[in-house]
Every structure is written in structure tokens, then in C-alpha cells.
PDB file of C-alpha atoms in Angstrom:
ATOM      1  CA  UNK A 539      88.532 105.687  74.608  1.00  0.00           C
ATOM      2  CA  UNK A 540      91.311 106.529  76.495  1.00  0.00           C
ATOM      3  CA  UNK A 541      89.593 108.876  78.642  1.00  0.00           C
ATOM      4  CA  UNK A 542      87.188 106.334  79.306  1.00  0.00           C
ATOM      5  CA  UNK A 543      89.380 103.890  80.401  1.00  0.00           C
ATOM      6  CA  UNK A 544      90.821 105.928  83.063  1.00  0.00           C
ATOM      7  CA  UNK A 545      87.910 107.141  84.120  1.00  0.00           C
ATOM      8  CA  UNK A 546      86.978 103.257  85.270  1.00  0.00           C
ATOM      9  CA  UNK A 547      90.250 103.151  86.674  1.00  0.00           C
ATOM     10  CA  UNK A 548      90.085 106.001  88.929  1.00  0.00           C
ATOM     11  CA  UNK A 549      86.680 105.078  89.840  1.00  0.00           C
ATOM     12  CA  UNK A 550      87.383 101.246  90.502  1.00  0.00           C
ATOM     13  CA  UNK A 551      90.748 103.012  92.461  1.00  0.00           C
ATOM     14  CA  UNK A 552      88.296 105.015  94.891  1.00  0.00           C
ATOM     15  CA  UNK A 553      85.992 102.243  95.328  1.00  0.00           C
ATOM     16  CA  UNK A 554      88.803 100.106  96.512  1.00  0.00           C
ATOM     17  CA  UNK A 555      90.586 102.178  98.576  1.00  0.00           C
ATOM     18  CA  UNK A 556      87.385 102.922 100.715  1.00  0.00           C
ATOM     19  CA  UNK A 557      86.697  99.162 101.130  1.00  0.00           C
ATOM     20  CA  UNK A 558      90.203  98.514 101.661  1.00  0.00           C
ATOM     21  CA  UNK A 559      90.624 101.353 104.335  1.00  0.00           C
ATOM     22  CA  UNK A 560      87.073 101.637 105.646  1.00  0.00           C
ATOM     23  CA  UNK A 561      85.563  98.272 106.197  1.00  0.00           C
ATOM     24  CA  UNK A 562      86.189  94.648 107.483  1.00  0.00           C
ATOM     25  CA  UNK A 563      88.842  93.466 109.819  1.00  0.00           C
ATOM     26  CA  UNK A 564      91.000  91.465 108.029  1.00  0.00           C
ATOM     27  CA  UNK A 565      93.904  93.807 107.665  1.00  0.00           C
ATOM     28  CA  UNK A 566      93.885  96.951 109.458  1.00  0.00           C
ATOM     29  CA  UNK A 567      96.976  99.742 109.750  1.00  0.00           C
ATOM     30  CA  UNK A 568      97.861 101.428 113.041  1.00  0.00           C
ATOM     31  CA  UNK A 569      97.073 104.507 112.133  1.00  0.00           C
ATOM     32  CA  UNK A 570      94.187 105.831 109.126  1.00  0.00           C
ATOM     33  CA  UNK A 571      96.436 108.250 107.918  1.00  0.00           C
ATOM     34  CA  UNK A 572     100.207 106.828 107.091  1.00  0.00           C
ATOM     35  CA  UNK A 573     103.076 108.913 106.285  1.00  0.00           C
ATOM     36  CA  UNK A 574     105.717 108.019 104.093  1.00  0.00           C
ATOM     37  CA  UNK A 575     109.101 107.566 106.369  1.00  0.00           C
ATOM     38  CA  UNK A 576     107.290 106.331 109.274  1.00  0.00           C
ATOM     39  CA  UNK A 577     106.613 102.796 110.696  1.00  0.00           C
ATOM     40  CA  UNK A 578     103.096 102.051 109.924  1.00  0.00           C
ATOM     41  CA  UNK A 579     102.055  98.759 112.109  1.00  0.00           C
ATOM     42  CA  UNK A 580      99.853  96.449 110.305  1.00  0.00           C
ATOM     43  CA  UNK A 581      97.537  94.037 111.636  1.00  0.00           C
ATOM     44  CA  UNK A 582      96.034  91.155 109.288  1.00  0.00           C
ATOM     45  CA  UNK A 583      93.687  88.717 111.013  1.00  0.00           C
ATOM     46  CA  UNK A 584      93.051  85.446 108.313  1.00  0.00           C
ATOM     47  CA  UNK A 585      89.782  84.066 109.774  1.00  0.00           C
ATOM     48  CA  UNK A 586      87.203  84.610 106.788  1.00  0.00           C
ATOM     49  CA  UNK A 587      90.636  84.497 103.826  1.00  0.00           C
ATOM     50  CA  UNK A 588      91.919  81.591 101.986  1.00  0.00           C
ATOM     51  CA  UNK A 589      94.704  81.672 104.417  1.00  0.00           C
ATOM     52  CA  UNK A 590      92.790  81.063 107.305  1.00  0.00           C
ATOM     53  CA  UNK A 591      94.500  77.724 108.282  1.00  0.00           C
ATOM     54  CA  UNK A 592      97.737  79.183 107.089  1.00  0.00           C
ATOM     55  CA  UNK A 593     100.926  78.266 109.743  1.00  0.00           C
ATOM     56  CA  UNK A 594     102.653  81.341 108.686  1.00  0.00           C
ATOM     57  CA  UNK A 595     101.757  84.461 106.900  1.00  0.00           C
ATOM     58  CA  UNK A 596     104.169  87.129 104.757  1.00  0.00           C
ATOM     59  CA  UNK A 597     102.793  89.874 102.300  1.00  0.00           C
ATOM     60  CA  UNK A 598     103.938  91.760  99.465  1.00  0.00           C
ATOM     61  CA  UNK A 599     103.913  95.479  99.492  1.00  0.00           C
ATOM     62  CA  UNK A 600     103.728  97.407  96.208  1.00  0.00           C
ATOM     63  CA  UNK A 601     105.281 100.594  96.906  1.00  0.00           C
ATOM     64  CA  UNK A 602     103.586 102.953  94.607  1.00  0.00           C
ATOM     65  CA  UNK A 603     105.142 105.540  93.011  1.00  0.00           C
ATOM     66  CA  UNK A 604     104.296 108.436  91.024  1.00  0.00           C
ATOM     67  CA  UNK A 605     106.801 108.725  88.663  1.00  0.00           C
ATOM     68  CA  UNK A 606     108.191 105.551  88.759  1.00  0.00           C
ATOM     69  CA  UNK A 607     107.681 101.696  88.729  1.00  0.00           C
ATOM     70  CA  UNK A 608     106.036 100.247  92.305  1.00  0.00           C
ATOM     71  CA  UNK A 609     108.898  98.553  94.231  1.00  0.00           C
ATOM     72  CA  UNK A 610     107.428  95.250  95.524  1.00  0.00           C
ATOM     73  CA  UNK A 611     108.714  94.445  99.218  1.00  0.00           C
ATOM     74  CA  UNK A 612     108.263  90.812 100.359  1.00  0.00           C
ATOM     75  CA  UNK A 613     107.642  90.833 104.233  1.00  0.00           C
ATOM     76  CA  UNK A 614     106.857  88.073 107.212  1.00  0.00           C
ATOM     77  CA  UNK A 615     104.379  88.815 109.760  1.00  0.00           C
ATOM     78  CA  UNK A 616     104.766  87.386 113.317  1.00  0.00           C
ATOM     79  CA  UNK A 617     101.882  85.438 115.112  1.00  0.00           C
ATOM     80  CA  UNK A 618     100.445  86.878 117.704  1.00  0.00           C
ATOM     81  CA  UNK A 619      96.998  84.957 118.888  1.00  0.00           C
ATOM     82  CA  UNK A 620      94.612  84.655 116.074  1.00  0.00           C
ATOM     83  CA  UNK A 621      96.393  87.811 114.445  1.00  0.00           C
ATOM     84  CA  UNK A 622      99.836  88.310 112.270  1.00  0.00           C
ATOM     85  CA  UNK A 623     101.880  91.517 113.025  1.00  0.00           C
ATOM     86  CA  UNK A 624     104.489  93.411 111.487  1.00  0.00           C
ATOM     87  CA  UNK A 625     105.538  96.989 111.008  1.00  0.00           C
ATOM     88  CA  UNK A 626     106.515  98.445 107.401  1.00  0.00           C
ATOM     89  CA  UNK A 627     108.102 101.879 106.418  1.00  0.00           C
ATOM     90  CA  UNK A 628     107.260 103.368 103.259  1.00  0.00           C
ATOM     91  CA  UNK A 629     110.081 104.850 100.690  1.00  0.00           C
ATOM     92  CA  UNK A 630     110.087 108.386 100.820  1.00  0.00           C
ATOM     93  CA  UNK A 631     109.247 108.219  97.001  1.00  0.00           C
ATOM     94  CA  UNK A 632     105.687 106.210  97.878  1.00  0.00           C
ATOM     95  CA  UNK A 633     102.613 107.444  97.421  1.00  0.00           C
ATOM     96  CA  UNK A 634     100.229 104.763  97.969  1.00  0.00           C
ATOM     97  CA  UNK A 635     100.588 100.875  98.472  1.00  0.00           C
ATOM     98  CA  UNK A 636      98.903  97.876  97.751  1.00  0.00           C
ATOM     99  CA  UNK A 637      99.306  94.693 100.098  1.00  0.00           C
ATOM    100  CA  UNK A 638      98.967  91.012  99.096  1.00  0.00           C
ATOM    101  CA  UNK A 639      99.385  88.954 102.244  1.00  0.00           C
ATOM    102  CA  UNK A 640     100.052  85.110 101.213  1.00  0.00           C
ATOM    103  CA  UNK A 641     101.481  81.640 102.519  1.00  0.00           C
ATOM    104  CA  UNK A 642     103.549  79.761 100.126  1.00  0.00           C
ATOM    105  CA  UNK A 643     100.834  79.929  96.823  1.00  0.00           C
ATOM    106  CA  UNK A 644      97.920  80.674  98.783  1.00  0.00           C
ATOM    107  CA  UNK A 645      97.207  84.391  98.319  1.00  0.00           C
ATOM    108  CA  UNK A 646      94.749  86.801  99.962  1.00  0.00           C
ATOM    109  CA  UNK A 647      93.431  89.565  97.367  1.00  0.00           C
ATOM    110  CA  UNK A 648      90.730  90.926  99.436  1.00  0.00           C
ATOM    111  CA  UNK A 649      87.864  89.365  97.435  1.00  0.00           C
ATOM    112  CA  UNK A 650      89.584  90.443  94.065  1.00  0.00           C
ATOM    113  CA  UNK A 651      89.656  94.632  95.308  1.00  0.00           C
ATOM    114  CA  UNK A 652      93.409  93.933  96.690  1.00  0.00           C
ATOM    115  CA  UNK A 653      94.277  96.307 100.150  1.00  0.00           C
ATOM    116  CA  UNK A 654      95.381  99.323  99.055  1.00  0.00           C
ATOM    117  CA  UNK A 655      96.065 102.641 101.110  1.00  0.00           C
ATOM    118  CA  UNK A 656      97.122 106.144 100.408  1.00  0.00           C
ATOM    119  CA  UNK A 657     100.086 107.700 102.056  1.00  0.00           C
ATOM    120  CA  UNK A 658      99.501 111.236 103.573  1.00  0.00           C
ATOM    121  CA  UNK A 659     101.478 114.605 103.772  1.00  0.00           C
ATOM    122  CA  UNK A 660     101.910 116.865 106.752  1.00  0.00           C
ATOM    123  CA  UNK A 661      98.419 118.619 105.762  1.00  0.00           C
ATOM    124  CA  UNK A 662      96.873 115.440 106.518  1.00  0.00           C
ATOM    125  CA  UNK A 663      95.911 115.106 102.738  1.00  0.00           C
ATOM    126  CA  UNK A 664      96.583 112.673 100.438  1.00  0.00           C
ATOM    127  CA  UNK A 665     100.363 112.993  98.958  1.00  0.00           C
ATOM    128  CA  UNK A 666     100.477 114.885  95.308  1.00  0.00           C
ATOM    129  CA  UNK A 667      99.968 111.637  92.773  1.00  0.00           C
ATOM    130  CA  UNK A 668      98.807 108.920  95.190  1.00  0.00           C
ATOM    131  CA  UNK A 669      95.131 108.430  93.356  1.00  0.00           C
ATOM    132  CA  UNK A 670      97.414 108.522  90.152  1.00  0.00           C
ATOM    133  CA  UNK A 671      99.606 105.955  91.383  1.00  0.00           C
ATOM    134  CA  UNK A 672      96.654 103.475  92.606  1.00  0.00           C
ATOM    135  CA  UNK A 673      95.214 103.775  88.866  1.00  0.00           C
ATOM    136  CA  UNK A 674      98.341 103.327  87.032  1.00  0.00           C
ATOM    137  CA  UNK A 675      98.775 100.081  88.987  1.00  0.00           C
ATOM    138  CA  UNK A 676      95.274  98.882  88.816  1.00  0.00           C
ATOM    139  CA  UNK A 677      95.328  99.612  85.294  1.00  0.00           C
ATOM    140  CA  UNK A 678      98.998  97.908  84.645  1.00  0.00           C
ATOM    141  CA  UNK A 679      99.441  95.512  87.396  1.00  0.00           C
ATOM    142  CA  UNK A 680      95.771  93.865  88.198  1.00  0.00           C
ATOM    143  CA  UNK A 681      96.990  90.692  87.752  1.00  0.00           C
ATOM    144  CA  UNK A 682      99.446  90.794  90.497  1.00  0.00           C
ATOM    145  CA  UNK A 683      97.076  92.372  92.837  1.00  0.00           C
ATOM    146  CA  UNK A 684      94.652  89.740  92.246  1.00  0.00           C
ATOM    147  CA  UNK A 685      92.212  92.732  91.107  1.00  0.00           C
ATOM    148  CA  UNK A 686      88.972  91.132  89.194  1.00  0.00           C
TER     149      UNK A 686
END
């Protein structure tokens, strides 16, 4: 059973990392491969989200970790047209991280897959633990993420 169950996790992790990384235009990173260490500018455009009339927007970054608890990061975004900007740095200890832009209780989770992107290593691979890390929280934190 247990096998099982992470089996669905890892898969439901993969799924949502490509449609979180891959597809749409909601929220989009500066780069397709961030580094841990590094500012990583983020882009999230609220047109087609519950927060599409939304004044203001700020987020909350799980920091994911793979030995560790995620460290959750509240940040604001500044308007810039129709878009909100910002720039986040990951810990050196992250291996992945989930986003959850919101406005006061209005939250964004993607259409119940939540944002969630891998941090990368100087190979240009996917840090040691990172698909780990996405299933652990998926698995322990989905109601946070607003994963369905």
C-alpha cells in the first residue's frame, strides 16, 4: 500500500510540474532552469485566476527541502501593466518550490495542480531530492497548496 501511494504521488508530482512549468501564462519564471542562490524573476499575470480583479497580489513560496520541513516565504509582487513582478532567491537547502499567489483570502492554486518548479544544479539537472521533495509535500501538505 505504501508503495502504491507513492507511486500516485510521484506521478501526480510529474504531471504537475510539467503543467506548472510547461504550459499557460499565468505565472512564468525568468529563466526554465532556476538555481538555488540566485534571483529567479517571476512573472504572474491574473487574467483567467480568481484574482483577476485583485488590487494587489503577494504569494507564498514553499521552499522545499529534502531533508527537512518546506520553509514558507510570504512575498508582494509589484504591478507592472496587466502583470505582477517580483524576484525571489531560493535557500541554498531548496530543492524545489511550490507558489501560491493570493490577495487577502482569495488564493490562486493553479486549477487545484498548485505551481511548482524544480531547482537545478550546475549540470543543468534537477538537484539530488527535488522530485522527492515535490512528493513529500504533495503527499503532506495538499491542503495548503490547494492540490485536488
Amino acid at each position: 500500500m505504501k508503495r502504491a501511494s507513492f507511486y500516485s504521488a510521484f506521478l501526480l508530482c510529474l504531471c504537475s510540474i510539467a503543467y506548472a512549468q510547461y504550459t499557460g501564462n499565468t505565472l512564468k519564471l525568468g529563466t526554465d532552469r532556476p538555481f538555488a542562490g540566485q534571483p529567479i524573476a517571476l512573472t504572474y499575470n491574473p487574467k483567467n485566476t480568481k484574482l483577476a480583479e485583485s488590487p494587489a497580489v503577494e504569494m507564498t513560496v514553499y521552499w522545499l527541502r529534502a531533508k527537512s520541513e518546506p520553509i514558507a516565504q510570504a512575498i508582494s509582487l509589484e504591478k507592472k501593466g496587466e502583470n505582477f513582478e517580483t524576484k525571489i532567491t531560493a535557500p541554498s537547502e531548496a530543492v524545489a518550490f511550490c507558489i501560491v499567489p493570493q490577495y487577502e483570502e482569495k488564493k490562486d492554486f493553479n486549477n487545484g495542480l498548485t505551481y511548482a518548479f524544480l531547482l537545478y544544479g550546475a549540470d543543468n539537472k534537477p538537484l539530488p531530492g527535488s522530485y522527492a521533495g515535490l512528493g513529500y509535500a504533495y503527499a503532506n501538505y495538499y491542503y495548503d497548496m490547494g492540490l485536488e
